[in-house]
PDB file of C-alpha atoms in Angstrom:
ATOM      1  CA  UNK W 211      20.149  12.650  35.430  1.00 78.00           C
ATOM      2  CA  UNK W 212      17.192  12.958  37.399  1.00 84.00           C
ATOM      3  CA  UNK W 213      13.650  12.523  36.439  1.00 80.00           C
ATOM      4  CA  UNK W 214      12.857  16.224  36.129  1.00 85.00           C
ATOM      5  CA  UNK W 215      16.028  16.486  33.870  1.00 90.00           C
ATOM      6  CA  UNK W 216      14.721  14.081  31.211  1.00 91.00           C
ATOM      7  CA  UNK W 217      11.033  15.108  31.721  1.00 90.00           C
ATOM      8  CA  UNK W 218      12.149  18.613  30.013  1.00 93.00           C
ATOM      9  CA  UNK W 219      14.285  16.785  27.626  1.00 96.00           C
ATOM     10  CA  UNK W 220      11.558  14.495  26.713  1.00 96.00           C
ATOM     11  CA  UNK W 221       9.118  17.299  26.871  1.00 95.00           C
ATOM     12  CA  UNK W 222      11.056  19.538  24.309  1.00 97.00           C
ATOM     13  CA  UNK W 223      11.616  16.731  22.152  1.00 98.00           C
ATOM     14  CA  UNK W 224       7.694  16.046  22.070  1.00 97.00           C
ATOM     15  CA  UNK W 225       6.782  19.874  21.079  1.00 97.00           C
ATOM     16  CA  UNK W 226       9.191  19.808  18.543  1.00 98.00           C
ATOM     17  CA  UNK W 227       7.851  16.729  17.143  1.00 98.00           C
ATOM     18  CA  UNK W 228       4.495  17.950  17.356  1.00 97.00           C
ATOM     19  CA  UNK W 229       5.126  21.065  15.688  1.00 97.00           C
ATOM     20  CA  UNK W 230       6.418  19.166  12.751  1.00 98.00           C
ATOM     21  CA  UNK W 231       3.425  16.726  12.620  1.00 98.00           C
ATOM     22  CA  UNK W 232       1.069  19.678  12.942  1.00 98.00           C
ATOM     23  CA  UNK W 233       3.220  21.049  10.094  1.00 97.00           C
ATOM     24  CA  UNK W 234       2.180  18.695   7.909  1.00 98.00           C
ATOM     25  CA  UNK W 235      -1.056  18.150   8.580  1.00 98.00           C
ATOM     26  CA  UNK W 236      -1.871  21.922   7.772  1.00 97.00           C
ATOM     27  CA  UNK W 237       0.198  21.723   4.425  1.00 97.00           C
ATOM     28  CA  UNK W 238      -1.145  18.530   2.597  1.00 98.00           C
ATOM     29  CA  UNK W 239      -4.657  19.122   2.602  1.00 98.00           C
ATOM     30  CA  UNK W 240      -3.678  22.525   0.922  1.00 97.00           C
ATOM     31  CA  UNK W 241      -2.042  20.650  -1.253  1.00 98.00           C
ATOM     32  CA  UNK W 242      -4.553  18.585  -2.494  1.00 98.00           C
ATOM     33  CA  UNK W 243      -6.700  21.251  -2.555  1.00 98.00           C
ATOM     34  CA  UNK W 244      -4.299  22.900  -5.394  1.00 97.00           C
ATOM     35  CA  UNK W 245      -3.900  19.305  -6.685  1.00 98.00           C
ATOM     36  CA  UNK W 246      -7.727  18.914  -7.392  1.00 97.00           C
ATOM     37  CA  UNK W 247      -7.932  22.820  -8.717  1.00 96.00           C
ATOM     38  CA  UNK W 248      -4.796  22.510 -11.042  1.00 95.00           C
ATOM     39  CA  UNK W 249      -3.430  19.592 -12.025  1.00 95.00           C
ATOM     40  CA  UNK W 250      -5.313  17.221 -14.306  1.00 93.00           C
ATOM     41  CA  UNK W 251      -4.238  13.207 -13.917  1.00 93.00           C
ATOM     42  CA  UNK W 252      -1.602  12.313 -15.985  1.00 93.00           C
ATOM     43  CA  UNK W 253      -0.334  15.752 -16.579  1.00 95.00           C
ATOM     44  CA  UNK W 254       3.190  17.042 -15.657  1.00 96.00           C
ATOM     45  CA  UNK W 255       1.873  19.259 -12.939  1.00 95.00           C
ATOM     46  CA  UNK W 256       0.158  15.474 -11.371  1.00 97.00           C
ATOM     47  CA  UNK W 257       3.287  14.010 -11.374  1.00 97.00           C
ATOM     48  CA  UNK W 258       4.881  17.109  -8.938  1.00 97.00           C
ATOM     49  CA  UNK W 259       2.288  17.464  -7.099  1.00 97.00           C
ATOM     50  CA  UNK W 260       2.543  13.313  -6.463  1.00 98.00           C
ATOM     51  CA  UNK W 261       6.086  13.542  -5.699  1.00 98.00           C
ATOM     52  CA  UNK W 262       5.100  17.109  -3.171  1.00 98.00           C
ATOM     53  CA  UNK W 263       2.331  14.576  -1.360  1.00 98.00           C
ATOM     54  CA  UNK W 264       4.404  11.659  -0.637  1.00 98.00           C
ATOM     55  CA  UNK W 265       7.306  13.731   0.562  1.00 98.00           C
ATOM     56  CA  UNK W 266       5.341  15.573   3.052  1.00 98.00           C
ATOM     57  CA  UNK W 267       3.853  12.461   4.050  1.00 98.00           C
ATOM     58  CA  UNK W 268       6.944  10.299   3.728  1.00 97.00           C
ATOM     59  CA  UNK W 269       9.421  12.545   5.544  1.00 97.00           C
ATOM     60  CA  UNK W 270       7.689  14.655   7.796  1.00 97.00           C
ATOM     61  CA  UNK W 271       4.119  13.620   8.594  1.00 97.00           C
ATOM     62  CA  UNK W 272       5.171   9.755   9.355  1.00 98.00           C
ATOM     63  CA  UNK W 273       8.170  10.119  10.924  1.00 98.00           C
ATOM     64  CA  UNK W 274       7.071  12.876  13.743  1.00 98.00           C
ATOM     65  CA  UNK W 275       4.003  11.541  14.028  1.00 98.00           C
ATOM     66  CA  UNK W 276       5.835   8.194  15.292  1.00 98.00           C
ATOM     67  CA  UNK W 277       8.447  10.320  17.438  1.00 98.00           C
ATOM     68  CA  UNK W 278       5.192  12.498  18.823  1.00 98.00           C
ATOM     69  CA  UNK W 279       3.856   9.021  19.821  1.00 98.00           C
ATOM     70  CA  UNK W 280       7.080   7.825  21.200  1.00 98.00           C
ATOM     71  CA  UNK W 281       8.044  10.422  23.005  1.00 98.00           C
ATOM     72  CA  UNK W 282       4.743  11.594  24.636  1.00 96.00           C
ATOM     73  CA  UNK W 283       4.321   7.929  25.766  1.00 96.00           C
ATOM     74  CA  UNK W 284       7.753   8.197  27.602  1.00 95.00           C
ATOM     75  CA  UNK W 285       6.828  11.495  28.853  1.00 93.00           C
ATOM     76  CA  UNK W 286       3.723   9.819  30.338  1.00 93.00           C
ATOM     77  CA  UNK W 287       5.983   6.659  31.853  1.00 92.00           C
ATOM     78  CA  UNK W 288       8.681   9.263  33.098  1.00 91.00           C
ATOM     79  CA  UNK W 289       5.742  11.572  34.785  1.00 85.00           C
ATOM     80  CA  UNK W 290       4.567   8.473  36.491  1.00 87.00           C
ATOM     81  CA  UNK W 291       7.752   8.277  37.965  1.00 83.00           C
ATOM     82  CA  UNK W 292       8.371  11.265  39.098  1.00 79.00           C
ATOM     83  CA  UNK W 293       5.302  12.444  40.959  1.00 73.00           C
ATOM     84  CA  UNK W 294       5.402   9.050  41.791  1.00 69.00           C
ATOM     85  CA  UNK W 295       1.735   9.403  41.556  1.00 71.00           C
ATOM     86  CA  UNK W 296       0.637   6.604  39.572  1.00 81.00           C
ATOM     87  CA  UNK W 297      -1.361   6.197  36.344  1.00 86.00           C
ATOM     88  CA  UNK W 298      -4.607   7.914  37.441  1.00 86.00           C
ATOM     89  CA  UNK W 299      -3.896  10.856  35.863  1.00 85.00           C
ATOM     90  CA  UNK W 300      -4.534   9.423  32.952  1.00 90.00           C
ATOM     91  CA  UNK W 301      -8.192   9.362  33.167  1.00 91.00           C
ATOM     92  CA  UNK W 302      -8.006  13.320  34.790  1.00 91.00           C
ATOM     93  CA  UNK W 303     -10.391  15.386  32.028  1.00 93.00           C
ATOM     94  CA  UNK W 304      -7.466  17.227  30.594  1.00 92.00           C
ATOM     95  CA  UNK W 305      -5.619  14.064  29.708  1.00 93.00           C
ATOM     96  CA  UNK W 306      -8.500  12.556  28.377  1.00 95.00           C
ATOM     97  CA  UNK W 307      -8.908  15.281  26.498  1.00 96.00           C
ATOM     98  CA  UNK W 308      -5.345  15.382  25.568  1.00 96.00           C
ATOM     99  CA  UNK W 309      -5.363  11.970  24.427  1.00 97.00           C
ATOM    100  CA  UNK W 310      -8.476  12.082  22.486  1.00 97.00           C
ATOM    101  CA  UNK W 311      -6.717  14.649  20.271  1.00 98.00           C
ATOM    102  CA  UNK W 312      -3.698  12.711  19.531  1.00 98.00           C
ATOM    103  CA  UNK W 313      -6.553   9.751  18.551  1.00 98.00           C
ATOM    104  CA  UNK W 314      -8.146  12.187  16.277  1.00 98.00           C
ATOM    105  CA  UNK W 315      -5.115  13.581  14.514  1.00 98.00           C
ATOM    106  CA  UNK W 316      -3.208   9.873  14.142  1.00 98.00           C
ATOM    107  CA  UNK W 317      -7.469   9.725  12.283  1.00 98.00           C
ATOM    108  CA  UNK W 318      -6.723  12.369  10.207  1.00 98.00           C
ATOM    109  CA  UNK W 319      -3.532  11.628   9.027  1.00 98.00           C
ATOM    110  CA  UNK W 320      -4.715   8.146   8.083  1.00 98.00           C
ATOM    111  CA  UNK W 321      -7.611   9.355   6.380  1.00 98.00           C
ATOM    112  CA  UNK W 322      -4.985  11.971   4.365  1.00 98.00           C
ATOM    113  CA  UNK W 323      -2.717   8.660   3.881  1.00 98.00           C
ATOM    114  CA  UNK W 324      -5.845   7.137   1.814  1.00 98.00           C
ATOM    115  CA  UNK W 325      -6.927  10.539   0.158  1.00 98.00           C
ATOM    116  CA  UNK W 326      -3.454  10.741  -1.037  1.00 98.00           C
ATOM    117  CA  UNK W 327      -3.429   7.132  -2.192  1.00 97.00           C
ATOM    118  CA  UNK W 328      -6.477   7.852  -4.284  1.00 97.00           C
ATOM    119  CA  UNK W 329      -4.663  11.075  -6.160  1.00 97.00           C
ATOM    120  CA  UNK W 330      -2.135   8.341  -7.125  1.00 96.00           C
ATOM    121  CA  UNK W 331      -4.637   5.832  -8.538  1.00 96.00           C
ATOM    122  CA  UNK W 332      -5.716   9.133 -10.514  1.00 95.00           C
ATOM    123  CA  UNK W 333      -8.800   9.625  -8.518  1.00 95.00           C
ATOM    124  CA  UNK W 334     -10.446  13.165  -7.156  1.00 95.00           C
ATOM    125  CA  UNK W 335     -12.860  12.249  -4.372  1.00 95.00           C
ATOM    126  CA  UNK W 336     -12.752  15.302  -2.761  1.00 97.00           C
ATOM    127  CA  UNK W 337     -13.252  19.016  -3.935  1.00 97.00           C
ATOM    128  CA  UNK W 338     -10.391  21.661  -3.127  1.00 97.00           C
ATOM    129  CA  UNK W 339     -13.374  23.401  -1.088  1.00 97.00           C
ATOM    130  CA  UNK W 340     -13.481  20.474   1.309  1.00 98.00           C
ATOM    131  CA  UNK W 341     -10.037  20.552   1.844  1.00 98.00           C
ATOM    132  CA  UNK W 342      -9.861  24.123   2.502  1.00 96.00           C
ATOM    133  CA  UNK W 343     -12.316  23.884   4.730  1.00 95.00           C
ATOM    134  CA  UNK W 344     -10.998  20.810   6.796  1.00 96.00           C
ATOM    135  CA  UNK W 345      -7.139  21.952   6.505  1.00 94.00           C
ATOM    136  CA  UNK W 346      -7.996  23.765   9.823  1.00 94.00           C
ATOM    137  CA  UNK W 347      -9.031  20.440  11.945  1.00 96.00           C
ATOM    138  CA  UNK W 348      -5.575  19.836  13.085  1.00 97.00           C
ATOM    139  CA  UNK W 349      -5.480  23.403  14.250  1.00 96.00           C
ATOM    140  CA  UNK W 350      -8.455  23.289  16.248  1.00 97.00           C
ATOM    141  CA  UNK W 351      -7.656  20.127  18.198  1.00 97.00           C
ATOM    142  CA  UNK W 352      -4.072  21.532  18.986  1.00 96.00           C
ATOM    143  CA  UNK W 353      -5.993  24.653  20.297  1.00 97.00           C
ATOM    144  CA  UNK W 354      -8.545  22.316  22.581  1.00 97.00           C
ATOM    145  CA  UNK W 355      -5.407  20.024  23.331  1.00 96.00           C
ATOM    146  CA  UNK W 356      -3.031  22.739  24.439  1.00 95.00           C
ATOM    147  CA  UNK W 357      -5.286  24.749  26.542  1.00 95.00           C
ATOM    148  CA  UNK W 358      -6.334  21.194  28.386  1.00 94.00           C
ATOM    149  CA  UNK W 359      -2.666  20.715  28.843  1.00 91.00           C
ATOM    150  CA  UNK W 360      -1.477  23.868  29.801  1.00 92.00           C
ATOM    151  CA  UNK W 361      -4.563  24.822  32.112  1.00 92.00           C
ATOM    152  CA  UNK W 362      -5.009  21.086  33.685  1.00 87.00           C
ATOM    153  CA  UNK W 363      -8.572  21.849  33.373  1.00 82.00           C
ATOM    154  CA  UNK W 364     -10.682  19.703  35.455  1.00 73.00           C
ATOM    155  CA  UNK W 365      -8.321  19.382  38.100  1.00 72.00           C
ATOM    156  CA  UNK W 366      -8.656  22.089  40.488  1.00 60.00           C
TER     157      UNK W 366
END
């Protein structure tokens, strides 16, 4: 196999990994915010929406969120190779950008790992209204990080 070959293996891998991180990072904050709305603590409706939570975050946000990581770091090592270019590119503005967005969304889900934590201790700290409002973060940064990707901005 040559280096372009498992670039584009390693690159599909990564967008499919992303799209399922990004998938759940647009669907639990929704769900909190009908978790906060409709379901008092202690009531049947807690206890689903508990069990709806943790399997988002259990078996899709965690685990592509790790293979995103994985995978986009071997894309990086494999790129290296291959232009045989070194690691400068790294600091290009696109990447940075790039990279700044995968710091801010590994953020965000920790910060929805410890609001979900505090739905299981029984707690509210949020209203739905703030999560409506922030369930569209993710989206944003995948908007700033795919255009800096796909256009290379910076570069030319």
């Amino acid at each position: 196999m040559t280096y372009d070959s498992v670039y584009d293996l390693l690159r599909g891998l990564h967008i499919i990994m992303v799209i399922a991180w990004m998938a759940g990072l647009l669907i639990l904050p929704r769900l909190f915010a009908y978790h906060t709305e409709t379901a008092p603590p202690g009531s049947e409706f807690d206890t689903h929406f508990l069990r709806w939570e943790g399997k988002v975050y259990a078996i899709i946000l965690t685990p592509a969120m790790v293979a995103a990581w994985i995978l986009g770091g071997l894309l990086i090592w494999v790129d290296v190779h291959r232009r045989s270019a070194g690691w400068g590119f790294l600091l290009e503005p696109w990447m940075v950008v790039k990279l700044t967005g995968v710091v801010f969304l590994t953020g965000w889900q920790h910060y929805l790992g410890r609001a979900r934590r505090a739905f299981l201790a029984g707690r509210r700290d949020r209203t739905a209204k703030f999560w409506r409002m922030t369930n569209e973060l993710p989206f944003l940064a995948a908007i700033v990080m795919v255009l800096a990707v796909t256009t290379e901005f910076g570069r030319r």
